[in-house]
Amino acid sequence: MKIAVPVDEKSLESAVSPSFGRAPYFCFYDTETKESLFLDNGAVASQGGAGIKAAQSVVDNCAQVLLTPRCGENAMEVLRRSEVGIYQSLSGTLRQNLEAFAAKSLVLLSDFHPGFHGHEK
Amino acid sequence: MRSKGPKIAVLSGKGGTGKTLVSVNLASVAGESLYIDCDVEEPNGHLFFKPDRASEEEITVKIPVVNQSLCGGCRQCADFCKFHAIAFIKDKPYIFEELCHSCGGCALICPDKAIGERERTVGRVRRGVSGEVTVLTGTLNTGEASGIPIIKRLLDRANLRDELPAFIDCPPGSACPVMESIQDADFCLLVAEPTLFGVHNLRMVHDLVKIFGKPEGVVLNKCLEGENPAELFCLERDLLILGRIPFDNELGTLNSDGKIAARESPRFRALFSSLLDEVMKEVGREAAAHSQR
């Protein structure tokens, strides 16, 4: 299974990014091969619709699960319709969150915010 | 050739500075004129004008509709849309209507001709009359993301009477709706409050107006005795101050009662008439300078 996580740096020791759509990178972690692939987030400089574009790249890279601290309504729409499970990440590193997910201690994200429309919070 | 009336855009970096106060009162002392409320998220000029003989039109935008039986799932529409209004889910396009800018590109690019368009109502434009003032009011429906199509229609409607002077009550701030509102303006009148926060907001709109290369002037609102940071800012930047409106109990009371001060009181009629004179003098000077270039 592939897990997608927005991250600040291209490292397993990176913090999970506080933003989903505007995260600088995404990590795609494969639980079978234990390989992690870091990709630039093409949506980071979008004028609008960054969440949709970021969600699209999660879907296009065949992730079945996303770990994120927050997620907008539009991104959620893309992810849900594509049957990607959205789990709420915890503060800590990418590695700690992948371990927490493996230990089934992460919960499904239930709170989705309206878009920021270019106004970063 | 008939002569054109000047278009004066009234703007400020934040709400509550006095854009509506200034534009409503200027239109009221300008004789036959147009008042255009482009603050489509919260239009309030009509509360003062209480226009009658009202007519209304719905404003629609075009939204793509996918014919799923024709769609071959090539994904070109989703990749083309730079507003990210089309996601590609389970080999089919999925449209986020609020993000669509109605450019029509997806329908053009689709090789299967699977994308058509339908109309979607986003708001309305009302036209009414108050004394000698024709009042145009745009209203964006609640929950809609962009008021631009409504502002465009308002300004198109205003152009039908372009022999009249027009006063454009802009939305607050310095983002897209403001840019759309000042696009065709001949002059930008910036309303400023006498606070540091007011200066910050004044700088934002001043920077915007500079980018557009529009002639501009400032009216200082809520003036008190003592230091006025907005006035200092104008002096530092060599920004033209065209008038001063006092922080005045009577003016505040008239305004909060939904009355037009220039129609109620000779004192304020004089104040706004002299502001209008100053503005028109500048507009004339700019026009003359322009024709010599």
mmCIF file of C-alpha atoms in Angstrom:
data_model
loop_
_atom_site.group_PDB
_atom_site.id
_atom_site.type_symbol
_atom_site.label_atom_id
_atom_site.label_comp_id
_atom_site.label_asym_id
_atom_site.label_seq_id
_atom_site.Cartn_x
_atom_site.Cartn_y
_atom_site.Cartn_z
ATOM 1 C CA MET A 1 0.000 0.000 0.000
ATOM 2 C CA LYS A 2 1.145 3.521 -0.768
ATOM 3 C CA ILE A 3 0.872 6.312 1.809
ATOM 4 C CA ALA A 4 1.105 10.002 0.867
ATOM 5 C CA VAL A 5 2.286 12.626 3.376
ATOM 6 C CA PRO A 6 2.865 16.376 2.857
ATOM 7 C CA VAL A 7 6.343 17.216 4.192
ATOM 8 C CA ASP A 8 8.585 20.241 4.683
ATOM 9 C CA GLU A 9 11.811 18.457 3.623
ATOM 10 C CA LYS A 10 12.808 15.433 1.554
ATOM 11 C CA SER A 11 13.673 13.234 4.524
ATOM 12 C CA LEU A 12 12.034 10.674 6.807
ATOM 13 C CA GLU A 13 13.053 12.933 9.689
ATOM 14 C CA SER A 14 11.180 15.906 8.167
ATOM 15 C CA ALA A 15 8.232 17.410 9.960
ATOM 16 C CA VAL A 16 4.832 16.802 8.395
ATOM 17 C CA SER A 17 3.891 20.025 6.597
ATOM 18 C CA PRO A 18 1.206 22.106 8.339
ATOM 19 C CA SER A 19 -0.443 22.660 4.932
ATOM 20 C CA PHE A 20 -1.679 20.036 2.509
ATOM 21 C CA GLY A 21 -2.188 21.955 -0.748
ATOM 22 C CA ARG A 22 0.767 24.275 -0.218
ATOM 23 C CA ALA A 23 3.261 21.746 1.209
ATOM 24 C CA PRO A 24 6.630 21.970 -0.563
ATOM 25 C CA TYR A 25 6.951 18.179 -1.047
ATOM 26 C CA PHE A 26 4.986 14.976 -0.863
ATOM 27 C CA CYS A 27 6.382 11.707 0.384
ATOM 28 C CA PHE A 28 4.960 8.548 -1.160
ATOM 29 C CA TYR A 29 5.827 5.635 1.101
ATOM 30 C CA ASP A 30 5.334 2.075 -0.055
ATOM 31 C CA THR A 31 4.582 -0.225 2.888
ATOM 32 C CA GLU A 32 5.570 -3.347 0.949
ATOM 33 C CA THR A 33 8.941 -2.261 -0.414
ATOM 34 C CA LYS A 34 9.573 0.195 2.477
ATOM 35 C CA GLU A 35 10.676 2.700 -0.150
ATOM 36 C CA SER A 36 9.955 6.381 0.129
ATOM 37 C CA LEU A 37 9.713 8.649 -2.887
ATOM 38 C CA PHE A 38 9.785 12.445 -2.458
ATOM 39 C CA LEU A 39 8.149 14.594 -5.107
ATOM 40 C CA ASP A 40 7.875 18.378 -5.465
ATOM 41 C CA ASN A 41 4.346 19.599 -4.942
ATOM 42 C CA GLY A 42 3.432 21.192 -8.269
ATOM 43 C CA ALA A 43 0.492 22.938 -6.619
ATOM 44 C CA VAL A 44 2.596 25.001 -4.222
ATOM 45 C CA ALA A 45 2.574 28.147 -6.369
ATOM 46 C CA SER A 46 -0.971 27.783 -7.737
ATOM 47 C CA GLN A 47 -3.082 30.916 -7.681
ATOM 48 C CA GLY A 48 -6.102 28.873 -6.765
ATOM 49 C CA GLY A 49 -7.240 25.297 -6.507
ATOM 50 C CA ALA A 50 -3.978 24.176 -4.891
ATOM 51 C CA GLY A 51 -5.784 21.586 -2.765
ATOM 52 C CA ILE A 52 -7.439 20.054 -5.823
ATOM 53 C CA LYS A 53 -4.167 19.873 -7.700
ATOM 54 C CA ALA A 54 -2.307 18.410 -4.716
ATOM 55 C CA ALA A 55 -5.085 15.848 -4.194
ATOM 56 C CA GLN A 56 -4.895 15.001 -7.887
ATOM 57 C CA SER A 57 -1.190 14.208 -7.582
ATOM 58 C CA VAL A 58 -1.889 12.005 -4.538
ATOM 59 C CA VAL A 59 -4.448 10.131 -6.649
ATOM 60 C CA ASP A 60 -2.223 10.006 -9.751
ATOM 61 C CA ASN A 61 0.609 8.494 -7.718
ATOM 62 C CA CYS A 62 -1.765 5.730 -6.627
ATOM 63 C CA ALA A 63 -1.688 6.439 -2.890
ATOM 64 C CA GLN A 64 -4.521 4.732 -1.011
ATOM 65 C CA VAL A 65 -3.932 6.669 2.197
ATOM 66 C CA LEU A 66 -3.078 10.287 2.998
ATOM 67 C CA LEU A 67 -1.713 11.426 6.361
ATOM 68 C CA THR A 68 -2.224 15.160 6.851
ATOM 69 C CA PRO A 69 -2.838 17.575 9.723
ATOM 70 C CA ARG A 70 -5.583 19.352 7.751
ATOM 71 C CA CYS A 71 -7.347 19.248 4.432
ATOM 72 C CA GLY A 72 -9.703 21.536 2.534
ATOM 73 C CA GLU A 73 -13.178 20.618 1.338
ATOM 74 C CA ASN A 74 -12.294 20.541 -2.372
ATOM 75 C CA ALA A 75 -9.244 18.330 -1.843
ATOM 76 C CA MET A 76 -11.365 16.090 0.361
ATOM 77 C CA GLU A 77 -13.914 15.774 -2.463
ATOM 78 C CA VAL A 78 -11.231 14.578 -4.907
ATOM 79 C CA LEU A 79 -9.693 12.188 -2.387
ATOM 80 C CA ARG A 80 -12.976 10.674 -1.169
ATOM 81 C CA ARG A 81 -14.283 10.141 -4.686
ATOM 82 C CA SER A 82 -10.990 8.442 -5.495
ATOM 83 C CA GLU A 83 -11.347 6.320 -2.358
ATOM 84 C CA VAL A 84 -8.223 7.613 -0.650
ATOM 85 C CA GLY A 85 -8.401 7.276 3.154
ATOM 86 C CA ILE A 86 -7.564 10.571 4.926
ATOM 87 C CA TYR A 87 -5.965 10.190 8.362
ATOM 88 C CA GLN A 88 -5.048 12.981 10.733
ATOM 89 C CA SER A 89 -1.295 13.188 11.267
ATOM 90 C CA LEU A 90 0.224 13.932 14.671
ATOM 91 C CA SER A 91 2.917 16.444 15.478
ATOM 92 C CA GLY A 92 6.297 14.816 14.938
ATOM 93 C CA THR A 93 8.353 13.539 12.040
ATOM 94 C CA LEU A 94 7.295 11.738 8.887
ATOM 95 C CA ARG A 95 8.884 8.535 10.276
ATOM 96 C CA GLN A 96 6.949 8.794 13.552
ATOM 97 C CA ASN A 97 3.702 9.288 11.638
ATOM 98 C CA LEU A 98 4.308 6.322 9.344
ATOM 99 C CA GLU A 99 4.981 4.204 12.462
ATOM 100 C CA ALA A 100 1.867 5.541 14.144
ATOM 101 C CA PHE A 101 -0.204 4.662 11.083
ATOM 102 C CA ALA A 102 1.285 1.150 10.988
ATOM 103 C CA ALA A 103 0.387 0.784 14.679
ATOM 104 C CA LYS A 104 -3.187 1.863 13.802
ATOM 105 C CA SER A 105 -2.983 4.777 16.229
ATOM 106 C CA LEU A 106 -4.008 7.463 13.696
ATOM 107 C CA VAL A 107 -7.677 8.354 13.313
ATOM 108 C CA LEU A 108 -9.603 9.365 10.214
ATOM 109 C CA LEU A 109 -9.644 13.132 9.649
ATOM 110 C CA SER A 110 -13.157 14.383 10.290
ATOM 111 C CA ASP A 111 -12.844 18.172 10.100
ATOM 112 C CA PHE A 112 -12.474 19.752 6.650
ATOM 113 C CA HIS A 113 -11.994 23.480 6.269
ATOM 114 C CA PRO A 114 -13.246 25.729 3.479
ATOM 115 C CA GLY A 115 -10.590 26.814 0.977
ATOM 116 C CA PHE A 116 -8.257 29.707 1.798
ATOM 117 C CA HIS A 117 -8.434 31.108 -1.773
ATOM 118 C CA GLY A 118 -4.887 32.367 -1.720
ATOM 119 C CA HIS A 119 -5.030 33.680 1.853
ATOM 120 C CA GLU A 120 -2.553 31.492 3.741
ATOM 121 C CA LYS A 121 -3.329 30.977 7.392
ATOM 122 C CA MET B 1 -19.029 62.908 -31.140
ATOM 123 C CA ARG B 2 -20.778 63.202 -27.798
ATOM 124 C CA SER B 3 -18.549 63.952 -24.854
ATOM 125 C CA LYS B 4 -17.891 61.395 -22.166
ATOM 126 C CA GLY B 5 -18.346 61.926 -18.449
ATOM 127 C CA PRO B 6 -15.429 61.080 -16.201
ATOM 128 C CA LYS B 7 -15.398 57.797 -14.296
ATOM 129 C CA ILE B 8 -14.257 58.292 -10.718
ATOM 130 C CA ALA B 9 -13.358 55.158 -8.739
ATOM 131 C CA VAL B 10 -13.560 55.524 -4.958
ATOM 132 C CA LEU B 11 -11.444 53.016 -3.105
ATOM 133 C CA SER B 12 -9.734 52.169 0.170
ATOM 134 C CA GLY B 13 -7.679 49.358 1.605
ATOM 135 C CA LYS B 14 -10.287 48.206 4.071
ATOM 136 C CA GLY B 15 -13.991 48.415 4.806
ATOM 137 C CA GLY B 16 -15.518 51.160 6.924
ATOM 138 C CA THR B 17 -13.171 53.881 5.724
ATOM 139 C CA GLY B 18 -15.855 55.891 3.964
ATOM 140 C CA LYS B 19 -15.962 54.756 0.315
ATOM 141 C CA THR B 20 -19.730 54.631 0.277
ATOM 142 C CA LEU B 21 -20.062 57.913 2.202
ATOM 143 C CA VAL B 22 -17.809 59.651 -0.325
ATOM 144 C CA SER B 23 -19.170 58.097 -3.523
ATOM 145 C CA VAL B 24 -22.845 58.441 -2.550
ATOM 146 C CA ASN B 25 -22.416 62.088 -1.571
ATOM 147 C CA LEU B 26 -20.285 62.962 -4.602
ATOM 148 C CA ALA B 27 -22.902 61.471 -6.928
ATOM 149 C CA SER B 28 -25.591 63.397 -5.050
ATOM 150 C CA VAL B 29 -23.941 66.773 -5.666
ATOM 151 C CA ALA B 30 -22.932 65.987 -9.261
ATOM 152 C CA GLY B 31 -26.336 66.612 -10.837
ATOM 153 C CA GLU B 32 -27.273 63.940 -13.347
ATOM 154 C CA SER B 33 -24.836 61.119 -12.635
ATOM 155 C CA LEU B 34 -24.293 57.403 -12.155
ATOM 156 C CA TYR B 35 -23.558 55.678 -8.882
ATOM 157 C CA ILE B 36 -22.177 52.172 -9.385
ATOM 158 C CA ASP B 37 -21.916 49.881 -6.372
ATOM 159 C CA CYS B 38 -19.173 47.387 -7.252
ATOM 160 C CA ASP B 39 -18.870 46.153 -3.658
ATOM 161 C CA VAL B 40 -20.897 43.147 -4.776
ATOM 162 C CA GLU B 41 -20.266 41.066 -1.656
ATOM 163 C CA GLU B 42 -21.927 43.718 0.475
ATOM 164 C CA PRO B 43 -23.483 46.494 -1.594
ATOM 165 C CA ASN B 44 -24.904 49.220 0.642
ATOM 166 C CA GLY B 45 -25.140 52.397 -1.450
ATOM 167 C CA HIS B 46 -28.790 51.569 -2.224
ATOM 168 C CA LEU B 47 -29.594 51.889 1.481
ATOM 169 C CA PHE B 48 -28.855 55.610 1.115
ATOM 170 C CA PHE B 49 -30.327 56.206 -2.327
ATOM 171 C CA LYS B 50 -33.436 54.034 -1.817
ATOM 172 C CA PRO B 51 -33.813 53.971 -5.614
ATOM 173 C CA ASP B 52 -37.217 53.589 -7.252
ATOM 174 C CA ARG B 53 -38.265 52.546 -10.754
ATOM 175 C CA ALA B 54 -36.090 49.503 -10.113
ATOM 176 C CA SER B 55 -35.339 46.821 -12.674
ATOM 177 C CA GLU B 56 -33.268 43.730 -12.175
ATOM 178 C CA GLU B 57 -31.333 41.230 -14.256
ATOM 179 C CA GLU B 58 -29.761 37.936 -13.300
ATOM 180 C CA ILE B 59 -26.067 37.478 -13.988
ATOM 181 C CA THR B 60 -24.985 34.083 -15.207
ATOM 182 C CA VAL B 61 -21.668 32.488 -16.053
ATOM 183 C CA LYS B 62 -20.968 29.528 -18.317
ATOM 184 C CA ILE B 63 -20.021 26.289 -16.618
ATOM 185 C CA PRO B 64 -18.804 23.151 -18.401
ATOM 186 C CA VAL B 65 -21.026 20.092 -18.463
ATOM 187 C CA VAL B 66 -19.501 16.741 -19.323
ATOM 188 C CA ASN B 67 -21.417 14.267 -21.450
ATOM 189 C CA GLN B 68 -20.078 11.109 -19.836
ATOM 190 C CA SER B 69 -21.131 8.863 -22.711
ATOM 191 C CA LEU B 70 -18.954 10.849 -25.163
ATOM 192 C CA CYS B 71 -15.981 11.320 -22.786
ATOM 193 C CA GLY B 72 -13.099 9.051 -23.717
ATOM 194 C CA GLY B 73 -11.187 9.885 -20.532
ATOM 195 C CA CYS B 74 -8.190 11.516 -22.232
ATOM 196 C CA ARG B 75 -7.762 13.952 -19.360
ATOM 197 C CA GLN B 76 -6.798 16.907 -21.564
ATOM 198 C CA CYS B 77 -9.475 19.123 -19.997
ATOM 199 C CA ALA B 78 -8.169 18.567 -16.459
ATOM 200 C CA ASP B 79 -4.584 19.179 -17.518
ATOM 201 C CA PHE B 80 -5.579 22.297 -19.451
ATOM 202 C CA CYS B 81 -7.525 24.047 -16.681
ATOM 203 C CA LYS B 82 -5.078 26.380 -14.992
ATOM 204 C CA PHE B 83 -7.631 27.205 -12.287
ATOM 205 C CA HIS B 84 -7.687 23.520 -11.249
ATOM 206 C CA ALA B 85 -11.446 23.529 -11.580
ATOM 207 C CA ILE B 86 -11.381 20.065 -13.187
ATOM 208 C CA ALA B 87 -10.113 17.029 -11.315
ATOM 209 C CA PHE B 88 -9.696 13.658 -12.962
ATOM 210 C CA ILE B 89 -11.312 10.970 -10.853
ATOM 211 C CA LYS B 90 -11.680 7.341 -11.865
ATOM 212 C CA ASP B 91 -10.891 8.172 -15.509
ATOM 213 C CA LYS B 92 -13.535 10.919 -15.736
ATOM 214 C CA PRO B 93 -13.395 14.703 -15.317
ATOM 215 C CA TYR B 94 -15.022 16.109 -12.190
ATOM 216 C CA ILE B 95 -15.878 19.815 -12.183
ATOM 217 C CA PHE B 96 -15.544 22.242 -9.288
ATOM 218 C CA GLU B 97 -17.994 24.900 -10.408
ATOM 219 C CA GLU B 98 -16.920 27.619 -7.957
ATOM 220 C CA LEU B 99 -13.360 27.504 -9.296
ATOM 221 C CA CYS B 100 -14.354 27.733 -12.952
ATOM 222 C CA HIS B 101 -13.512 31.080 -14.577
ATOM 223 C CA SER B 102 -15.753 30.367 -17.604
ATOM 224 C CA CYS B 103 -12.893 30.561 -20.095
ATOM 225 C CA GLY B 104 -14.391 27.807 -22.250
ATOM 226 C CA GLY B 105 -10.980 26.212 -22.822
ATOM 227 C CA CYS B 106 -11.969 22.728 -21.696
ATOM 228 C CA ALA B 107 -14.812 22.574 -24.219
ATOM 229 C CA LEU B 108 -12.485 23.735 -27.013
ATOM 230 C CA ILE B 109 -9.703 21.305 -26.178
ATOM 231 C CA CYS B 110 -11.880 18.202 -25.747
ATOM 232 C CA PRO B 111 -11.196 15.882 -28.740
ATOM 233 C CA ASP B 112 -14.413 13.942 -28.101
ATOM 234 C CA LYS B 113 -16.621 17.064 -28.028
ATOM 235 C CA ALA B 114 -17.907 15.757 -24.716
ATOM 236 C CA ILE B 115 -17.968 19.134 -22.962
ATOM 237 C CA GLY B 116 -20.847 21.548 -23.382
ATOM 238 C CA GLU B 117 -21.781 24.567 -21.325
ATOM 239 C CA ARG B 118 -24.702 25.620 -19.218
ATOM 240 C CA GLU B 119 -25.638 28.894 -17.547
ATOM 241 C CA ARG B 120 -25.231 29.249 -13.815
ATOM 242 C CA THR B 121 -26.667 32.237 -11.910
ATOM 243 C CA VAL B 122 -24.113 33.914 -9.636
ATOM 244 C CA GLY B 123 -25.881 37.142 -8.708
ATOM 245 C CA ARG B 124 -27.845 40.111 -10.026
ATOM 246 C CA VAL B 125 -27.586 43.706 -11.145
ATOM 247 C CA ARG B 126 -30.273 46.203 -10.123
ATOM 248 C CA ARG B 127 -30.898 49.534 -11.713
ATOM 249 C CA GLY B 128 -32.930 52.275 -10.085
ATOM 250 C CA VAL B 129 -33.262 56.033 -9.854
ATOM 251 C CA SER B 130 -32.839 58.395 -6.924
ATOM 252 C CA GLY B 131 -33.310 62.075 -7.794
ATOM 253 C CA GLU B 132 -30.891 62.773 -10.633
ATOM 254 C CA VAL B 133 -28.742 59.761 -9.791
ATOM 255 C CA THR B 134 -29.011 56.458 -11.643
ATOM 256 C CA VAL B 135 -28.102 53.770 -9.143
ATOM 257 C CA LEU B 136 -26.549 50.515 -10.337
ATOM 258 C CA THR B 137 -26.120 47.845 -7.687
ATOM 259 C CA GLY B 138 -24.402 44.486 -8.072
ATOM 260 C CA THR B 139 -25.084 41.636 -5.679
ATOM 261 C CA LEU B 140 -23.126 38.397 -5.560
ATOM 262 C CA ASN B 141 -25.087 35.373 -4.363
ATOM 263 C CA THR B 142 -24.029 34.073 -0.968
ATOM 264 C CA GLY B 143 -21.393 31.365 -1.218
ATOM 265 C CA GLU B 144 -20.127 32.357 -4.671
ATOM 266 C CA ALA B 145 -16.357 32.757 -4.962
ATOM 267 C CA SER B 146 -16.009 35.495 -7.575
ATOM 268 C CA GLY B 147 -17.888 38.745 -8.101
ATOM 269 C CA ILE B 148 -15.950 39.626 -11.258
ATOM 270 C CA PRO B 149 -18.743 38.704 -13.737
ATOM 271 C CA ILE B 150 -21.127 40.986 -11.852
ATOM 272 C CA ILE B 151 -18.662 43.887 -11.797
ATOM 273 C CA LYS B 152 -18.096 43.452 -15.541
ATOM 274 C CA ARG B 153 -21.841 43.661 -16.198
ATOM 275 C CA LEU B 154 -22.212 46.710 -13.927
ATOM 276 C CA LEU B 155 -19.528 48.560 -15.855
ATOM 277 C CA ASP B 156 -21.041 47.485 -19.189
ATOM 278 C CA ARG B 157 -24.390 48.853 -18.039
ATOM 279 C CA ALA B 158 -22.713 52.078 -16.918
ATOM 280 C CA ASN B 159 -21.128 52.476 -20.354
ATOM 281 C CA LEU B 160 -24.596 52.787 -21.892
ATOM 282 C CA ARG B 161 -24.759 56.188 -20.158
ATOM 283 C CA ASP B 162 -21.110 57.149 -20.502
ATOM 284 C CA GLU B 163 -21.986 60.798 -21.170
ATOM 285 C CA LEU B 164 -22.682 61.091 -17.431
ATOM 286 C CA PRO B 165 -20.103 61.373 -14.671
ATOM 287 C CA ALA B 166 -19.879 58.013 -12.895
ATOM 288 C CA PHE B 167 -18.896 57.280 -9.317
ATOM 289 C CA ILE B 168 -17.681 53.740 -8.786
ATOM 290 C CA ASP B 169 -17.985 52.528 -5.191
ATOM 291 C CA CYS B 170 -15.245 49.872 -5.152
ATOM 292 C CA PRO B 171 -14.956 46.783 -2.964
ATOM 293 C CA PRO B 172 -12.498 47.156 -0.068
ATOM 294 C CA GLY B 173 -8.902 45.993 -0.393
ATOM 295 C CA SER B 174 -6.622 45.702 -3.395
ATOM 296 C CA ALA B 175 -7.456 42.308 -4.889
ATOM 297 C CA CYS B 176 -9.036 41.203 -8.198
ATOM 298 C CA PRO B 177 -12.505 42.746 -7.685
ATOM 299 C CA VAL B 178 -10.904 46.146 -7.022
ATOM 300 C CA MET B 179 -8.693 45.834 -10.119
ATOM 301 C CA GLU B 180 -11.758 44.999 -12.193
ATOM 302 C CA SER B 181 -13.617 48.001 -10.741
ATOM 303 C CA ILE B 182 -10.889 50.570 -11.455
ATOM 304 C CA GLN B 183 -9.874 49.199 -14.843
ATOM 305 C CA ASP B 184 -11.737 51.800 -16.902
ATOM 306 C CA ALA B 185 -11.657 54.598 -14.333
ATOM 307 C CA ASP B 186 -10.317 58.000 -15.353
ATOM 308 C CA PHE B 187 -9.412 58.900 -11.791
ATOM 309 C CA CYS B 188 -8.961 57.059 -8.497
ATOM 310 C CA LEU B 189 -10.063 58.731 -5.287
ATOM 311 C CA LEU B 190 -8.493 57.072 -2.242
ATOM 312 C CA VAL B 191 -10.316 57.399 1.084
ATOM 313 C CA ALA B 192 -8.026 57.329 4.134
ATOM 314 C CA GLU B 193 -8.476 57.163 7.890
ATOM 315 C CA PRO B 194 -6.233 59.117 10.274
ATOM 316 C CA THR B 195 -4.636 56.058 11.911
ATOM 317 C CA LEU B 196 -1.500 53.951 11.369
ATOM 318 C CA PHE B 197 -3.766 51.112 10.267
ATOM 319 C CA GLY B 198 -5.347 53.577 7.857
ATOM 320 C CA VAL B 199 -1.909 54.404 6.447
ATOM 321 C CA HIS B 200 -1.163 50.714 5.920
ATOM 322 C CA ASN B 201 -4.381 50.334 3.926
ATOM 323 C CA LEU B 202 -3.809 53.575 2.046
ATOM 324 C CA ARG B 203 -0.378 52.339 0.974
ATOM 325 C CA MET B 204 -1.898 49.104 -0.370
ATOM 326 C CA VAL B 205 -4.369 50.867 -2.644
ATOM 327 C CA HIS B 206 -1.859 53.564 -3.593
ATOM 328 C CA ASP B 207 0.563 50.832 -4.753
ATOM 329 C CA LEU B 208 -2.231 49.185 -6.734
ATOM 330 C CA VAL B 209 -3.309 52.418 -8.428
ATOM 331 C CA LYS B 210 0.345 53.096 -9.353
ATOM 332 C CA ILE B 211 0.552 49.718 -11.105
ATOM 333 C CA PHE B 212 -2.503 50.695 -13.155
ATOM 334 C CA GLY B 213 -0.960 54.081 -13.911
ATOM 335 C CA LYS B 214 -4.154 55.894 -12.935
ATOM 336 C CA PRO B 215 -4.182 59.503 -11.747
ATOM 337 C CA GLU B 216 -5.130 59.608 -8.083
ATOM 338 C CA GLY B 217 -5.954 61.850 -5.172
ATOM 339 C CA VAL B 218 -6.746 61.313 -1.504
ATOM 340 C CA VAL B 219 -9.652 62.390 0.644
ATOM 341 C CA LEU B 220 -8.885 62.307 4.344
ATOM 342 C CA ASN B 221 -11.905 61.059 6.284
ATOM 343 C CA LYS B 222 -12.679 61.198 10.020
ATOM 344 C CA CYS B 223 -10.263 64.103 10.511
ATOM 345 C CA LEU B 224 -9.586 65.118 14.110
ATOM 346 C CA GLU B 225 -7.478 67.842 15.672
ATOM 347 C CA GLY B 226 -3.806 66.951 15.889
ATOM 348 C CA GLU B 227 -1.535 64.658 13.945
ATOM 349 C CA ASN B 228 -2.979 62.723 10.999
ATOM 350 C CA PRO B 229 -0.706 59.817 9.975
ATOM 351 C CA ALA B 230 -2.525 59.490 6.634
ATOM 352 C CA GLU B 231 -1.869 63.155 5.884
ATOM 353 C CA LEU B 232 1.828 62.706 6.720
ATOM 354 C CA PHE B 233 1.954 59.724 4.377
ATOM 355 C CA CYS B 234 0.461 61.848 1.577
ATOM 356 C CA LEU B 235 2.960 64.632 2.175
ATOM 357 C CA GLU B 236 5.896 62.183 2.155
ATOM 358 C CA ARG B 237 4.732 60.580 -1.087
ATOM 359 C CA ASP B 238 3.676 63.805 -2.740
ATOM 360 C CA LEU B 239 0.159 62.460 -2.917
ATOM 361 C CA LEU B 240 -2.495 64.984 -3.735
ATOM 362 C CA ILE B 241 -4.960 65.684 -0.897
ATOM 363 C CA LEU B 242 -8.258 66.757 -2.460
ATOM 364 C CA GLY B 243 -10.387 67.152 0.627
ATOM 365 C CA ARG B 244 -10.905 66.629 4.332
ATOM 366 C CA ILE B 245 -14.038 65.255 5.945
ATOM 367 C CA PRO B 246 -14.302 65.972 9.688
ATOM 368 C CA PHE B 247 -14.976 63.353 12.352
ATOM 369 C CA ASP B 248 -18.354 64.884 12.966
ATOM 370 C CA ASN B 249 -21.276 63.884 15.122
ATOM 371 C CA GLU B 250 -23.942 65.242 12.757
ATOM 372 C CA LEU B 251 -22.368 63.574 9.724
ATOM 373 C CA GLY B 252 -22.088 60.278 11.580
ATOM 374 C CA THR B 253 -25.697 60.469 12.720
ATOM 375 C CA LEU B 254 -27.063 61.275 9.261
ATOM 376 C CA ASN B 255 -25.007 58.488 7.753
ATOM 377 C CA SER B 256 -26.015 55.857 10.299
ATOM 378 C CA ASP B 257 -29.657 56.838 9.731
ATOM 379 C CA GLY B 258 -29.178 55.950 6.059
ATOM 380 C CA LYS B 259 -29.468 59.584 4.983
ATOM 381 C CA ILE B 260 -27.375 61.315 2.354
ATOM 382 C CA ALA B 261 -25.630 64.142 4.185
ATOM 383 C CA ALA B 262 -25.289 66.324 1.073
ATOM 384 C CA ARG B 263 -29.060 66.154 0.510
ATOM 385 C CA GLU B 264 -29.917 66.881 4.149
ATOM 386 C CA SER B 265 -27.569 69.651 5.195
ATOM 387 C CA PRO B 266 -26.217 72.727 3.382
ATOM 388 C CA ARG B 267 -22.967 72.384 5.321
ATOM 389 C CA PHE B 268 -22.269 68.933 3.928
ATOM 390 C CA ARG B 269 -23.630 69.849 0.511
ATOM 391 C CA ALA B 270 -20.930 72.540 0.445
ATOM 392 C CA LEU B 271 -18.276 70.149 1.699
ATOM 393 C CA PHE B 272 -18.944 67.484 -0.925
ATOM 394 C CA SER B 273 -19.469 70.067 -3.689
ATOM 395 C CA SER B 274 -16.038 71.482 -3.040
ATOM 396 C CA LEU B 275 -14.550 67.965 -2.954
ATOM 397 C CA LEU B 276 -16.257 67.280 -6.296
ATOM 398 C CA ASP B 277 -14.820 70.528 -7.716
ATOM 399 C CA GLU B 278 -11.309 69.519 -6.663
ATOM 400 C CA VAL B 279 -11.727 66.041 -8.156
ATOM 401 C CA MET B 280 -13.092 67.406 -11.442
ATOM 402 C CA LYS B 281 -10.293 69.953 -11.660
ATOM 403 C CA GLU B 282 -7.765 67.122 -11.387
ATOM 404 C CA VAL B 283 -9.630 64.983 -13.898
ATOM 405 C CA GLY B 284 -9.611 67.942 -16.313
ATOM 406 C CA ARG B 285 -5.914 68.567 -15.754
ATOM 407 C CA GLU B 286 -5.127 64.905 -16.410
ATOM 408 C CA ALA B 287 -7.240 64.871 -19.558
ATOM 409 C CA ALA B 288 -5.482 68.007 -20.844
ATOM 410 C CA ALA B 289 -2.043 66.598 -20.024
ATOM 411 C CA HIS B 290 -2.983 63.366 -21.744
ATOM 412 C CA SER B 291 -4.115 65.062 -24.944
ATOM 413 C CA GLN B 292 -0.802 66.939 -25.146
ATOM 414 C CA ARG B 293 1.265 63.781 -24.863
#
